[in-house]
GROMACS .gro file of C-alpha atoms in nm:
model
  138
    1UNK     CA    1  -1.742  -1.535   2.150
    2UNK     CA    2  -1.426  -1.507   1.969
    3UNK     CA    3  -1.545  -1.726   1.659
    4UNK     CA    4  -1.775  -1.389   1.622
    5UNK     CA    5  -1.507  -1.195   1.670
    6UNK     CA    6  -1.300  -1.260   1.425
    7UNK     CA    7  -1.607  -1.320   1.198
    8UNK     CA    8  -1.679  -0.920   1.263
    9UNK     CA    9  -1.265  -0.810   1.188
   10UNK     CA   10  -1.189  -0.683   0.915
   11UNK     CA   11  -0.912  -0.907   0.689
   12UNK     CA   12  -0.635  -0.831   0.451
   13UNK     CA   13  -0.797  -1.042   0.073
   14UNK     CA   14  -0.609  -1.160  -0.164
   15UNK     CA   15  -0.625  -1.299  -0.469
   16UNK     CA   16  -0.928  -1.510  -0.244
   17UNK     CA   17  -0.629  -1.572   0.014
   18UNK     CA   18  -0.736  -1.460   0.360
   19UNK     CA   19  -0.496  -1.365   0.552
   20UNK     CA   20  -0.506  -1.299   0.951
   21UNK     CA   21  -0.444  -0.986   1.161
   22UNK     CA   22  -0.114  -1.082   1.321
   23UNK     CA   23   0.001  -1.092   1.007
   24UNK     CA   24  -0.112  -0.780   0.843
   25UNK     CA   25   0.065  -0.600   1.175
   26UNK     CA   26   0.366  -0.730   1.039
   27UNK     CA   27   0.392  -0.673   0.687
   28UNK     CA   28   0.221  -0.262   0.782
   29UNK     CA   29   0.513  -0.087   0.846
   30UNK     CA   30   0.693  -0.187   0.569
   31UNK     CA   31   0.390  -0.123   0.344
   32UNK     CA   32   0.384   0.224   0.472
   33UNK     CA   33   0.784   0.316   0.444
   34UNK     CA   34   0.681   0.181   0.069
   35UNK     CA   35   0.363   0.359  -0.018
   36UNK     CA   36   0.590   0.668   0.169
   37UNK     CA   37   0.858   0.621  -0.058
   38UNK     CA   38   1.014   0.594   0.238
   39UNK     CA   39   1.217   0.244   0.178
   40UNK     CA   40   1.224   0.033  -0.079
   41UNK     CA   41   0.893  -0.293  -0.028
   42UNK     CA   42   1.155  -0.651  -0.070
   43UNK     CA   43   0.977  -0.967  -0.160
   44UNK     CA   44   1.023  -1.119   0.134
   45UNK     CA   45   0.750  -0.880   0.335
   46UNK     CA   46   0.499  -1.022   0.034
   47UNK     CA   47   0.614  -1.434   0.113
   48UNK     CA   48   0.324  -1.648   0.179
   49UNK     CA   49   0.030  -1.386   0.013
   50UNK     CA   50  -0.027  -1.536  -0.275
   51UNK     CA   51   0.028  -1.230  -0.590
   52UNK     CA   52  -0.290  -1.134  -0.860
   53UNK     CA   53   0.002  -1.147  -1.097
   54UNK     CA   54   0.315  -1.189  -1.133
   55UNK     CA   55   0.440  -0.983  -0.884
   56UNK     CA   56   0.103  -0.781  -0.854
   57UNK     CA   57  -0.074  -0.747  -0.511
   58UNK     CA   58  -0.383  -0.577  -0.425
   59UNK     CA   59  -0.437  -0.569  -0.054
   60UNK     CA   60  -0.699  -0.410   0.202
   61UNK     CA   61  -0.578  -0.364   0.544
   62UNK     CA   62  -0.756  -0.514   0.793
   63UNK     CA   63  -0.779  -0.242   1.000
   64UNK     CA   64  -0.763   0.158   0.962
   65UNK     CA   65  -0.472   0.254   0.841
   66UNK     CA   66  -0.313   0.530   0.712
   67UNK     CA   67   0.011   0.702   0.465
   68UNK     CA   68   0.038   1.046   0.460
   69UNK     CA   69  -0.255   1.057   0.780
   70UNK     CA   70  -0.399   0.981   0.555
   71UNK     CA   71  -0.717   0.715   0.526
   72UNK     CA   72  -0.623   0.422   0.277
   73UNK     CA   73  -0.889   0.138   0.116
   74UNK     CA   74  -0.705  -0.068  -0.084
   75UNK     CA   75  -0.262  -0.059  -0.161
   76UNK     CA   76  -0.232  -0.179  -0.488
   77UNK     CA   77   0.187  -0.301  -0.543
   78UNK     CA   78   0.346  -0.409  -0.813
   79UNK     CA   79   0.730  -0.501  -0.775
   80UNK     CA   80   0.866  -0.636  -1.127
   81UNK     CA   81   0.988  -1.006  -1.085
   82UNK     CA   82   1.256  -0.983  -1.326
   83UNK     CA   83   1.410  -0.645  -1.058
   84UNK     CA   84   1.408  -0.452  -1.510
   85UNK     CA   85   1.034  -0.144  -1.454
   86UNK     CA   86   1.145  -0.108  -1.094
   87UNK     CA   87   0.814  -0.099  -0.844
   88UNK     CA   88   0.500   0.128  -0.780
   89UNK     CA   89   0.352   0.121  -0.413
   90UNK     CA   90  -0.014   0.228  -0.449
   91UNK     CA   91  -0.252   0.341  -0.174
   92UNK     CA   92  -0.649   0.379  -0.248
   93UNK     CA   93  -0.690   0.656  -0.020
   94UNK     CA   94  -1.053   0.716   0.088
   95UNK     CA   95  -1.283   1.071   0.163
   96UNK     CA   96  -1.101   1.226   0.130
   97UNK     CA   97  -1.081   1.521  -0.250
   98UNK     CA   98  -0.772   1.498  -0.480
   99UNK     CA   99  -0.659   1.857  -0.375
  100UNK     CA  100  -0.728   1.795   0.035
  101UNK     CA  101  -0.450   1.427  -0.073
  102UNK     CA  102  -0.204   1.695  -0.297
  103UNK     CA  103  -0.215   1.910  -0.027
  104UNK     CA  104  -0.080   1.692   0.203
  105UNK     CA  105   0.184   1.561   0.042
  106UNK     CA  106   0.269   1.868   0.018
  107UNK     CA  107   0.302   1.879   0.413
  108UNK     CA  108   0.518   1.569   0.377
  109UNK     CA  109   0.748   1.702   0.108
  110UNK     CA  110   0.977   1.584  -0.101
  111UNK     CA  111   1.325   1.534   0.060
  112UNK     CA  112   1.504   1.164   0.067
  113UNK     CA  113   1.167   0.991  -0.087
  114UNK     CA  114   1.399   0.663  -0.326
  115UNK     CA  115   1.173   0.749  -0.556
  116UNK     CA  116   0.842   1.022  -0.697
  117UNK     CA  117   0.639   1.053  -0.472
  118UNK     CA  118   0.282   1.175  -0.689
  119UNK     CA  119  -0.087   1.199  -0.630
  120UNK     CA  120  -0.323   1.123  -0.883
  121UNK     CA  121  -0.742   1.118  -0.966
  122UNK     CA  122  -0.745   0.795  -1.293
  123UNK     CA  123  -1.070   0.684  -1.216
  124UNK     CA  124  -1.371   0.766  -0.871
  125UNK     CA  125  -1.085   0.622  -0.657
  126UNK     CA  126  -0.774   0.938  -0.591
  127UNK     CA  127  -0.429   0.800  -0.524
  128UNK     CA  128  -0.119   0.868  -0.406
  129UNK     CA  129   0.161   0.642  -0.589
  130UNK     CA  130   0.587   0.547  -0.474
  131UNK     CA  131   0.688   0.511  -0.847
  132UNK     CA  132   1.092   0.329  -0.843
  133UNK     CA  133   1.272   0.334  -1.093
  134UNK     CA  134   1.532  -0.051  -1.182
  135UNK     CA  135   1.767  -0.020  -1.001
  136UNK     CA  136   1.960  -0.262  -1.294
  137UNK     CA  137   1.992  -0.514  -1.067
  138UNK     CA  138   1.782  -0.871  -1.211
   0.00000   0.00000   0.00000
């Protein structure tokens, strides 16, 4: 029965690899803080998770996950391995319009953010992104 329940649970998918919910629960607070532009995401948080390309990860939350109170479908991360390009942390939002997302970001305010927070809809998916400039420390 336990195996059946585990098979029904969503998993975090990374480049064909799967990670258990325990790993997601460990990284979830750091991922939320990064997307919400409250803290940079340390590379060590992603240890053991295969990148899709150097410095680039696409993560599917292993359970219901929100940023700024908005439901998240997928997380896309870029952290320049050389430290020259900075980082971007993006949440693809589910079931919300761009206007709804922008209104939610206004409510969250812009104080104390580590980077530039934005909402956009480059295709059919609405995204919230935190872009952090390089610190000059390679």
